[in-house]
Tab-separated table of C-alpha atoms and ligand atoms in Angstrom:
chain	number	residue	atom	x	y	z
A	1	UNK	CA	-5.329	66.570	119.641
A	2	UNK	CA	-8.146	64.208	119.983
A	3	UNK	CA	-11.677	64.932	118.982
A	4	UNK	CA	-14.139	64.093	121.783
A	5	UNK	CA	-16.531	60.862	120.599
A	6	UNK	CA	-19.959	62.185	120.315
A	7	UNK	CA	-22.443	60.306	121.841
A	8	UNK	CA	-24.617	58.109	120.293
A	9	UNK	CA	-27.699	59.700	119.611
A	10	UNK	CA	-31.330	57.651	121.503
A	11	UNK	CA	-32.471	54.999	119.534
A	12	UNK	CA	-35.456	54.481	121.953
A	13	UNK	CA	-36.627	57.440	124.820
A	14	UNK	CA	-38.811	56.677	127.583
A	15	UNK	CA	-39.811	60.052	129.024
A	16	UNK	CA	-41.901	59.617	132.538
A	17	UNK	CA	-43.550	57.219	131.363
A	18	UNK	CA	-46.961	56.321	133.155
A	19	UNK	CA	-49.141	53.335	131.713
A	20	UNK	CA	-52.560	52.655	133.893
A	21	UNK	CA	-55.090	49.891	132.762
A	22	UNK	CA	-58.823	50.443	133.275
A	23	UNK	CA	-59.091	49.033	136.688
A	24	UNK	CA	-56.219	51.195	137.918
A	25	UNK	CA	-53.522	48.992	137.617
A	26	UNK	CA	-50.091	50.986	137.257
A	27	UNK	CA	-47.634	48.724	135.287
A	28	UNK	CA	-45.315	51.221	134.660
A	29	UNK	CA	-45.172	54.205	136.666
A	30	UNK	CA	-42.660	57.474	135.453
A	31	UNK	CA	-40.295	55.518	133.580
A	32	UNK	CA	-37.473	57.541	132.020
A	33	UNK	CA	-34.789	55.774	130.106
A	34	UNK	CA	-32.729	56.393	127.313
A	35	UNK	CA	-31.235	53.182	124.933
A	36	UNK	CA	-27.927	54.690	122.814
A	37	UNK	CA	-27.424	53.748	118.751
A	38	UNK	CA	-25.689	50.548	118.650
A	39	UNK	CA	-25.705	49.736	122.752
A	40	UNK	CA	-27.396	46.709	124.354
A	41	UNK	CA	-30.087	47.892	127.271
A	42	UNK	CA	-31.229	45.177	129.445
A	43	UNK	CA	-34.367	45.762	131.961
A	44	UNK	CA	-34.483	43.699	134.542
A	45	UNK	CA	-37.271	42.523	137.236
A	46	UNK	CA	-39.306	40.367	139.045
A	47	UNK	CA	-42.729	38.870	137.579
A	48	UNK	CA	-45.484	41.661	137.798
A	49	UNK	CA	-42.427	44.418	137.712
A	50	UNK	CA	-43.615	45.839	134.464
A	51	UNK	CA	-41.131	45.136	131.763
A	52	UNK	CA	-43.961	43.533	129.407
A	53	UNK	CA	-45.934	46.327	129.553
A	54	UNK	CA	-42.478	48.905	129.174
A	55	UNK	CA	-41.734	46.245	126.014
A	56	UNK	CA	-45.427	46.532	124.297
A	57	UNK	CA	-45.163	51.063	124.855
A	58	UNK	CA	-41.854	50.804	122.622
A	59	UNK	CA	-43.335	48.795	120.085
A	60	UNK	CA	-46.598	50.654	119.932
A	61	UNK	CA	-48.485	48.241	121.276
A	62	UNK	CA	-49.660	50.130	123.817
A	63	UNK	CA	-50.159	53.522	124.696
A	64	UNK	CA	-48.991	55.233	127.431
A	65	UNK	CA	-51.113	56.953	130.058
A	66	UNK	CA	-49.289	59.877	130.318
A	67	UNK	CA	-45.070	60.604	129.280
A	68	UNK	CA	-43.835	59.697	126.139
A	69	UNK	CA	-41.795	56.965	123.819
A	70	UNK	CA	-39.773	58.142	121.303
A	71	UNK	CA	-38.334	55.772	118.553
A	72	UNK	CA	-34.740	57.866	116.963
A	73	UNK	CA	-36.711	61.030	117.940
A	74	UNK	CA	-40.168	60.070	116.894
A	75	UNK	CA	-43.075	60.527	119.117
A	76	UNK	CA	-45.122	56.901	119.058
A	77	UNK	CA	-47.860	58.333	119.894
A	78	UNK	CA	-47.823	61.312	117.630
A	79	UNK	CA	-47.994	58.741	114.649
A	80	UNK	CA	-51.090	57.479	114.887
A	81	UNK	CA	-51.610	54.262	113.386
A	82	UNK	CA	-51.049	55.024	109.692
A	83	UNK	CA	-47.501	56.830	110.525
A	84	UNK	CA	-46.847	54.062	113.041
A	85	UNK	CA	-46.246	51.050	110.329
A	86	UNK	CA	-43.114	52.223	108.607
A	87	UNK	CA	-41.379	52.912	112.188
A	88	UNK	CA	-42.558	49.424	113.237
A	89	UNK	CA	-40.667	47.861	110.677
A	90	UNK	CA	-37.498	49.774	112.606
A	91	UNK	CA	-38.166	47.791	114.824
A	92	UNK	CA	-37.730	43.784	115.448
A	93	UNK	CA	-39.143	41.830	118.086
A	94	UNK	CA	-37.231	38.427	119.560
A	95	UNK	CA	-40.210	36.291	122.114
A	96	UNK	CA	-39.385	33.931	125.192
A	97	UNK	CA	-41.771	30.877	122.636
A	98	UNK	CA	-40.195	32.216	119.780
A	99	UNK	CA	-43.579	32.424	117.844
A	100	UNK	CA	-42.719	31.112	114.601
A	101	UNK	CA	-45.362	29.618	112.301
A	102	UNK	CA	-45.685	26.263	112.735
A	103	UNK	CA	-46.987	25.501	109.255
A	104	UNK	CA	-44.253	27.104	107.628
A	105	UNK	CA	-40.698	26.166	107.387
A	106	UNK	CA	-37.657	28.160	108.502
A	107	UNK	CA	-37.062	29.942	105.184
A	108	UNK	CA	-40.823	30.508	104.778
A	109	UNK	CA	-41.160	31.971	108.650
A	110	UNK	CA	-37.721	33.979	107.824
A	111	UNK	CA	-39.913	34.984	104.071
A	112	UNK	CA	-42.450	36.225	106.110
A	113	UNK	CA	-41.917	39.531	107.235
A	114	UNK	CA	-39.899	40.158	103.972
A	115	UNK	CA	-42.624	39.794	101.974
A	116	UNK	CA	-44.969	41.768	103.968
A	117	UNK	CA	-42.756	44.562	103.592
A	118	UNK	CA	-42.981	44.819	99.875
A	119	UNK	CA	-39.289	42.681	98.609
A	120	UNK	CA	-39.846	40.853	95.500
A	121	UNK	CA	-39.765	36.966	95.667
A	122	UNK	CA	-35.975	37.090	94.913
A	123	UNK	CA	-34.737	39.708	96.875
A	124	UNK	CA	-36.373	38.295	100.102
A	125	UNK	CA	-35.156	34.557	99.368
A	126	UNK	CA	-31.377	36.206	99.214
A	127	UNK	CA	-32.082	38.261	102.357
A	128	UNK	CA	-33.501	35.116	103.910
A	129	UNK	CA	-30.730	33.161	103.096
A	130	UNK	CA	-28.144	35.344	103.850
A	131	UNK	CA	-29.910	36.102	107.263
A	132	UNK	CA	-29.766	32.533	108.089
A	133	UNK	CA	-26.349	32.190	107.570
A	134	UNK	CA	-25.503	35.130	109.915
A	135	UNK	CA	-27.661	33.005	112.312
A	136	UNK	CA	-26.038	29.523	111.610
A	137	UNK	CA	-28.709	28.065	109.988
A	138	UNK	CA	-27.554	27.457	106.477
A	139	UNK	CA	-29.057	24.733	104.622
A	140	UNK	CA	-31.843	24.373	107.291
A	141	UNK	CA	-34.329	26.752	105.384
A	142	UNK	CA	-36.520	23.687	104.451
A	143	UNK	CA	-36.957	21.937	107.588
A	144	UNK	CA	-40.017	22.963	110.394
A	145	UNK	CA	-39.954	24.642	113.541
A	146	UNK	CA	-40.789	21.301	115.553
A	147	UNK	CA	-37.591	19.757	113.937
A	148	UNK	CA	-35.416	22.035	115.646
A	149	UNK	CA	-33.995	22.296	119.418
A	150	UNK	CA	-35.317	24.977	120.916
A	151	UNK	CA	-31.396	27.412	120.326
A	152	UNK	CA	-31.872	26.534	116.469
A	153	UNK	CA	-35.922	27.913	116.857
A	154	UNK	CA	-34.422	30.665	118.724
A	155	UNK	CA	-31.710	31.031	115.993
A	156	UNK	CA	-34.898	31.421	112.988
A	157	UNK	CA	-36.922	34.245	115.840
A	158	UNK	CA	-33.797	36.178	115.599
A	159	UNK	CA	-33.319	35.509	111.507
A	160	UNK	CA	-36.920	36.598	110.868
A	161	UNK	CA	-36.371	39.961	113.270
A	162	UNK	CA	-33.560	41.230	111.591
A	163	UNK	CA	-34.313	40.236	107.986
A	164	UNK	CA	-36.197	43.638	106.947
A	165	UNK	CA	-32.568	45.156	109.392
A	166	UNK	CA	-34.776	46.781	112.118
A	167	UNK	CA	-32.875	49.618	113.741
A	168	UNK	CA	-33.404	48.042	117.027
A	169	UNK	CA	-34.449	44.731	118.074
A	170	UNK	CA	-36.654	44.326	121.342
A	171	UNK	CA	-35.871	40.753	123.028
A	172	UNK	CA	-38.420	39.631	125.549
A	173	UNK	CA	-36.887	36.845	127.946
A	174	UNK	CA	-35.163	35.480	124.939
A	175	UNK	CA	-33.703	32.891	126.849
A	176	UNK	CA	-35.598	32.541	129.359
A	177	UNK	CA	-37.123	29.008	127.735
A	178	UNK	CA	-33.483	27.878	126.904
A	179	UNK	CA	-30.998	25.555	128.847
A	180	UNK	CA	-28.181	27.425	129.993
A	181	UNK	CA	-25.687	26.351	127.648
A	182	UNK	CA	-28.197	27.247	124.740
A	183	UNK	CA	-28.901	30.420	126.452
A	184	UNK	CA	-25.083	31.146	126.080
A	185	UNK	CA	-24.605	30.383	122.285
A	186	UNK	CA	-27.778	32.341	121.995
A	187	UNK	CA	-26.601	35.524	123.935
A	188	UNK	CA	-23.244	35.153	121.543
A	189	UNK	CA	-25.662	35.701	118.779
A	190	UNK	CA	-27.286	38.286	119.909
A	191	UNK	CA	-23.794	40.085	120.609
A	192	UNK	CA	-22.593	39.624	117.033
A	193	UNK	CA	-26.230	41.128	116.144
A	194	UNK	CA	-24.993	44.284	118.157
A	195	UNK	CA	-21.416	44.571	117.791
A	196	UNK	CA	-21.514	42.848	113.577
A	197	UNK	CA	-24.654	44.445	112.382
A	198	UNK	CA	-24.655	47.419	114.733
A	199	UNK	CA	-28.501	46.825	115.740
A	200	UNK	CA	-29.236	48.520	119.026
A	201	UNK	CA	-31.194	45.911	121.452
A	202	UNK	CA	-33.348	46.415	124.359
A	203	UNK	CA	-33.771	43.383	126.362
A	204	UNK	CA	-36.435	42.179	129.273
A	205	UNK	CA	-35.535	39.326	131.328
A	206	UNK	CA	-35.553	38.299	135.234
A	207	UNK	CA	-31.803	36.478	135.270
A	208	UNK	CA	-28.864	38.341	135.928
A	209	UNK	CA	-26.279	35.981	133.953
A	210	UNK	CA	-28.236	37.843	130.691
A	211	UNK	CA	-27.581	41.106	131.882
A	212	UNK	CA	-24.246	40.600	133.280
A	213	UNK	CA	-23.312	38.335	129.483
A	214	UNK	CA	-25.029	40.816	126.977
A	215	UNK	CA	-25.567	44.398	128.130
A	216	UNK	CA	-24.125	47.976	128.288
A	217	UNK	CA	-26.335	49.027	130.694
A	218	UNK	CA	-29.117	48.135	132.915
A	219	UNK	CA	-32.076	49.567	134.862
A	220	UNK	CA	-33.988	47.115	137.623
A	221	UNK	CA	-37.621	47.557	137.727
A	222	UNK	CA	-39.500	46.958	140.827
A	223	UNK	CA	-43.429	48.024	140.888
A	224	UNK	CA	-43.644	49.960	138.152
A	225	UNK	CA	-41.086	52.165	138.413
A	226	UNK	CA	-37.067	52.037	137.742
A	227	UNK	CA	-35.223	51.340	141.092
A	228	UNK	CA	-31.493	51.983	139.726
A	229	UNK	CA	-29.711	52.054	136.425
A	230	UNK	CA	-26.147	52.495	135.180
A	231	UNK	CA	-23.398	50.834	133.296
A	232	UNK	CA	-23.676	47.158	134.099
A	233	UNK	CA	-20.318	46.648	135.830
A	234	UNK	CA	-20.621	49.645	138.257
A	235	UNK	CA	-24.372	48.287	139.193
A	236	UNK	CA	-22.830	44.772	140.189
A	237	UNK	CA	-20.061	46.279	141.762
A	238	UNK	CA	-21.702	48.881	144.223
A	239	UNK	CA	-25.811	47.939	143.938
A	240	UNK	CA	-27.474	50.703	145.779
A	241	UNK	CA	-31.097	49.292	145.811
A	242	UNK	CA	-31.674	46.170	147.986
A	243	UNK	CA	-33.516	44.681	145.208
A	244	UNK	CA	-30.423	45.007	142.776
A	245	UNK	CA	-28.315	43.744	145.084
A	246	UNK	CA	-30.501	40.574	145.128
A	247	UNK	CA	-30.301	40.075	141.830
A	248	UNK	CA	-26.412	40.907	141.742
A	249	UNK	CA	-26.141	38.293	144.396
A	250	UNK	CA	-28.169	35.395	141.689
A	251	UNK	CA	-25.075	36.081	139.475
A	252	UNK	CA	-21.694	36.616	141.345
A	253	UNK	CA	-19.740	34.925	144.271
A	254	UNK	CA	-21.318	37.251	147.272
A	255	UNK	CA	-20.852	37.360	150.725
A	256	UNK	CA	-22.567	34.267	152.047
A	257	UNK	CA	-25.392	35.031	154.014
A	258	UNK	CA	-28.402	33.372	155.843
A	259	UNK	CA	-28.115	29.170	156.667
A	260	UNK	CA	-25.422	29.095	154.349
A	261	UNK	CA	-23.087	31.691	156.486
A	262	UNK	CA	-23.893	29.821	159.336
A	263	UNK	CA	-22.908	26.240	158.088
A	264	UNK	CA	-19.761	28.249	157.236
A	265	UNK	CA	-19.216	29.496	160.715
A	266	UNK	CA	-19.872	26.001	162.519
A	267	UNK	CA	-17.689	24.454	159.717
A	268	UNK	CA	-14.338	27.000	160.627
A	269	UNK	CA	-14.266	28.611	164.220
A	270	UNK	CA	-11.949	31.228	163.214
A	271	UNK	CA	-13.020	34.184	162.316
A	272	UNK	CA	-14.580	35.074	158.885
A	273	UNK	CA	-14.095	37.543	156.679
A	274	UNK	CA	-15.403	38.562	153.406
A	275	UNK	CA	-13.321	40.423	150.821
A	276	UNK	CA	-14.695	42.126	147.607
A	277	UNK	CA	-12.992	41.926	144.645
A	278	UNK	CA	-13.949	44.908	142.760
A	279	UNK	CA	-11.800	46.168	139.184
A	280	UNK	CA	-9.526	49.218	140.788
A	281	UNK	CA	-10.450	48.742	144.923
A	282	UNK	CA	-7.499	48.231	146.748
A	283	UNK	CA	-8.822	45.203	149.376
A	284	UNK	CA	-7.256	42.367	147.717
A	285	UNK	CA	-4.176	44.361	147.037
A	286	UNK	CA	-4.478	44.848	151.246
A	287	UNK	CA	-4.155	41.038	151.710
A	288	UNK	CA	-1.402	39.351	151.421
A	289	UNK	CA	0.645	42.138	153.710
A	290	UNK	CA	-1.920	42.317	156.405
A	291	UNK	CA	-1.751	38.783	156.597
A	292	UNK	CA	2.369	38.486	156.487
A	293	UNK	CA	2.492	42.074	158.555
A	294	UNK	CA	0.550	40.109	161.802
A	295	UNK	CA	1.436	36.644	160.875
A	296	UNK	CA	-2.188	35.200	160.355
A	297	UNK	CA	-2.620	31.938	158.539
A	298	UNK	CA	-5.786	31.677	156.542
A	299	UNK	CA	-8.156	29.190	154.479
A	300	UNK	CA	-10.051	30.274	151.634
A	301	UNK	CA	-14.090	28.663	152.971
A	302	UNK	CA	-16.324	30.391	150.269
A	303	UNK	CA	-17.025	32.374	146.786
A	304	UNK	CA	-14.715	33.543	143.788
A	305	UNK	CA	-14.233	36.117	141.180
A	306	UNK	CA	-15.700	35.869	137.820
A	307	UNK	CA	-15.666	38.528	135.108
A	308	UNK	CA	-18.401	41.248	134.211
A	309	UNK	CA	-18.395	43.153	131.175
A	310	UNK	CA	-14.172	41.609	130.951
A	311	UNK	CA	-13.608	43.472	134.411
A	312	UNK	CA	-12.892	41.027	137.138
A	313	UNK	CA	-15.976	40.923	140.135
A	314	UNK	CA	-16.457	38.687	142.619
A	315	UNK	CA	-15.705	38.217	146.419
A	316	UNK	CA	-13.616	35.403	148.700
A	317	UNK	CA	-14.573	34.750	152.142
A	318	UNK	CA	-11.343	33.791	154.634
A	319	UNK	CA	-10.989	32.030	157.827
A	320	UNK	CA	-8.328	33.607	159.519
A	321	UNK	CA	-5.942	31.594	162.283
A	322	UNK	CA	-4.212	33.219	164.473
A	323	UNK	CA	-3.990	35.265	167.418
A	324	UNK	CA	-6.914	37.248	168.609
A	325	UNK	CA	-5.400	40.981	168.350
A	326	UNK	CA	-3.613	39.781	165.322
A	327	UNK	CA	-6.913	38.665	163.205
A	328	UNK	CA	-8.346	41.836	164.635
A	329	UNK	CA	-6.024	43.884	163.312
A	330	UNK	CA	-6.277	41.813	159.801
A	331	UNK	CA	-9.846	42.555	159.798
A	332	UNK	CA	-9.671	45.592	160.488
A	333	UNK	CA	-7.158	46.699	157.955
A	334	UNK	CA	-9.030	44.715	155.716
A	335	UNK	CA	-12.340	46.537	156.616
A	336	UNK	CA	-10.827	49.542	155.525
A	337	UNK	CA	-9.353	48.485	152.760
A	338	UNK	CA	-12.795	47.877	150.973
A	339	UNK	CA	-14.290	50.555	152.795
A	340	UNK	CA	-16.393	48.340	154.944
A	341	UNK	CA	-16.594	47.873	158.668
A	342	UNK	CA	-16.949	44.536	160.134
A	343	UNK	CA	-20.007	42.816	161.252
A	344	UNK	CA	-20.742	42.800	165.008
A	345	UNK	CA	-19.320	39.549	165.995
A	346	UNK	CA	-21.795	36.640	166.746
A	347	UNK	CA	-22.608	36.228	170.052
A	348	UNK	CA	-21.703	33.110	171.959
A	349	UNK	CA	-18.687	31.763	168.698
A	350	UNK	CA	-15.344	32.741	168.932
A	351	UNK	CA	-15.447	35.951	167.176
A	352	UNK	CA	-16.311	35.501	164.163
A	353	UNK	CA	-17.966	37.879	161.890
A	354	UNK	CA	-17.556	38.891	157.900
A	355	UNK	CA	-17.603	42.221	156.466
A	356	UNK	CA	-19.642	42.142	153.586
A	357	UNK	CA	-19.281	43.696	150.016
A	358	UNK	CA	-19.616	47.787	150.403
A	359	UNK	CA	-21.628	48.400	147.965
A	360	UNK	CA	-24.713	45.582	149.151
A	361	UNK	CA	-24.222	46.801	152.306
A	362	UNK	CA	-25.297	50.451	151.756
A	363	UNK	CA	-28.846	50.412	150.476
A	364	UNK	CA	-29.783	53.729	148.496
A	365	UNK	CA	-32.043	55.728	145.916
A	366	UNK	CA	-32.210	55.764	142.328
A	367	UNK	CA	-28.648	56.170	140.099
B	1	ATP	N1	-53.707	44.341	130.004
B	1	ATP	C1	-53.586	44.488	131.324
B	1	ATP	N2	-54.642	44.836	132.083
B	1	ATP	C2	-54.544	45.028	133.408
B	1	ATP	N3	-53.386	44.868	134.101
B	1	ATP	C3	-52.307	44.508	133.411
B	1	ATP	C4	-52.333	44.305	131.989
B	1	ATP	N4	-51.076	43.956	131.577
B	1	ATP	C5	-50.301	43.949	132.686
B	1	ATP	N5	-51.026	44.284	133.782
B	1	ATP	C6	-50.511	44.390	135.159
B	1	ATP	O1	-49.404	45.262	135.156
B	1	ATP	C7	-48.373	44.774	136.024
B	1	ATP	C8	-47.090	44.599	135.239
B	1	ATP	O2	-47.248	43.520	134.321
B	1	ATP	P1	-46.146	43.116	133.238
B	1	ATP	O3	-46.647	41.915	132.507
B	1	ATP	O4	-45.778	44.311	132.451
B	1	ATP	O5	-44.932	42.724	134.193
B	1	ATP	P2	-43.661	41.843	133.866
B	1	ATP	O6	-42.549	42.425	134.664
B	1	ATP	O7	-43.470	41.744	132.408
B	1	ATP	O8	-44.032	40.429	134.449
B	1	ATP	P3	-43.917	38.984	133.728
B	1	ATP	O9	-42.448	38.717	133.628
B	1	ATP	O10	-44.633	38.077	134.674
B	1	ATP	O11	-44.606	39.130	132.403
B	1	ATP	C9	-48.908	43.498	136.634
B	1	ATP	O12	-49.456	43.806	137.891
B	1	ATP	C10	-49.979	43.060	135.668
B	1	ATP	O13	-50.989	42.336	136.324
């Protein structure tokens, strides 16, 4: 008999969470969420959505209006500032600039935090050395911040927020200054940080490709407020909120919409069709036989399947040749394969028309 796995207890709580700023501006507006020990959370959202503000209420910098933030069961606010230093040094914070001291080399800026926390000279030069290593930056402890590339100043933000081992480590648009093959051997850092060292990170950005590379789960913030969350695979497979699926769209092969479906349709007369691929959904599976069952010839015109979270996600768009109640019936069968139903077919082309992803198509609340 197997024992269930308990869950991992919250690392960080965010209990209707309300922040106002004199003026009356509402950055973040009844936020509940809830990061688990050793998980990676990623918010994600436009500019103005809030996820600064959300970022500063976990690490005390702010004060929420009304709600609460709890770090592993602590009320922030509950603390005061006395109680509040000890649980900041739980906590380590990762910036889109980096923010190292210029005037100080990478061991010292590494150093830094060690010694503020109380480690004799010797202990913190081991911890700083052995942090650097984890981070790939042996031997580069006496060079400066403006000798580096931006990854390898990236590389000392991350050594100098885990040296005193924070319990959690906030990352605000870590990448977000980085090119994107940097961003990539930085994001493989940051999963080593979570899956090696077991630190539990809570990430702001506005790309998808960090969410979609790094996270567990995810929660989209639009205005404020939390428009959907989940397990990062099931919100790029079936967005409910148009706003996720936008940003699911900026990541993955989608249906092709806009100028670029219509390029497609003047480039292949046929008609179009889109089909999801989607880890366990039978339309792909539908394919091949529908196509041999009517005898319809196709081309493939747009899109691809990539992988999220190691699951496969994407979508291919056909042209399918043939006769008319023969790539009707393809469609069709196709349609309700992926539980879609087909597009209303442009006026004025030969029918053509593409049934789009289920999940973008069906807009809905909060997950
Ligand atoms: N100190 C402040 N005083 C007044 N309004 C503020 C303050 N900080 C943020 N805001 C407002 O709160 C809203 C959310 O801002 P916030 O910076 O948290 O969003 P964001 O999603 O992080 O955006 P960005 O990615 O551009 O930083 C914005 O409308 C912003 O103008």
């Amino acid at each position: 008999m197997t024992t269930p796995a308990t869950p991992a207890h919250p690392v960080v709580e965010l209990r209707e969470v309300r922040k106002e700023f004199p003026g009356g501006s509402v950055a973040v507006d009844g936020v509940s969420l809830t990061v688990a020990a050793g998980t990676v959370f990623g918010v994600v959202g436009h500019s103005g959505a809030g996820k600064s503000t959300l970022l500063r209420l976990v690490n005390g910098l702010e004060e929420p209006t009304s709600g609460s933030v709890l770090l592993d069961g602590r009320d922030l606010a509950a603390l005061g500032e006395r109680g509040l230093r000890p649980v900041r040094r739980e906590i380590g914070m990762v910036f889109q600039q980096f923010n190292l001291f210029r005037s100080r080399t990478v061991l010292g800026n590494v150093l830094y935090p060690l010694r503020l926390a109380g480690l004799d000279r010797a202990a913190a030069r081991a911890r700083a050395e052995e942090t650097l290593a984890f981070v790939g930056l042996s031997g580069h402890g006496g060079r400066y911040p403006e000798q580096l590339s931006g990854g390898q100043r990236q590389r000392v933000g991350i050594a100098r927020a885990l040296a005193t081992r924070p319990k959690v480590l906030l990352c605000d648009e870590a990448t977000s200054a980085l090119d994107p093959q940097t961003t990539g051997e930085v994001l493989a850092l940051l999963r080593r940080v979570n899956r090696e060292l077991g630190v539990t990170i809570l990430l702001i950005t506005h790309e998808m490709e960090v969410v979609r590379g790094l996270c567990d789960r995810v929660a989209v913030m639009e205005d404020g407020r939390v428009v959907e969350s989940g397990e990062v695979y099931d919100v790029f497979a079936r967005p409910r909120h148009p706003t996720t699926a936008a940003f699911v769209r900026s990541a993955l092969h989608s249906a092709p919409q806009g100028p670029l479906l219509e390029r497609l349709r003047e480039r292949h007369p046929g008609r179009l069709v889109t089909v999801p691929v989607v880890d366990g959904a039978p339309a792909m599976d539908a394919l091949a036989p529908l196509l041999r069952g009517h005898g319809v010839d196709f081309a493939f015109v747009h899109g691809g399947v990539g992988e999220v979270r190691g699951r496969p996600l994407g979508s291919v768009t056909l042209e399918l040749r043939g006769e008319e109640a023969a790539v009707e019936a393809v469609a069709a069968g196709l349609a309700a394969a992926s539980g879609t139903s087909a597009a209303p077919a442009a006026s004025g082309t030969s029918a053509a028309s593409v049934t789009s992803i289920a999940s973008v198509a069906k807009a809905g609340g909060v997950r």
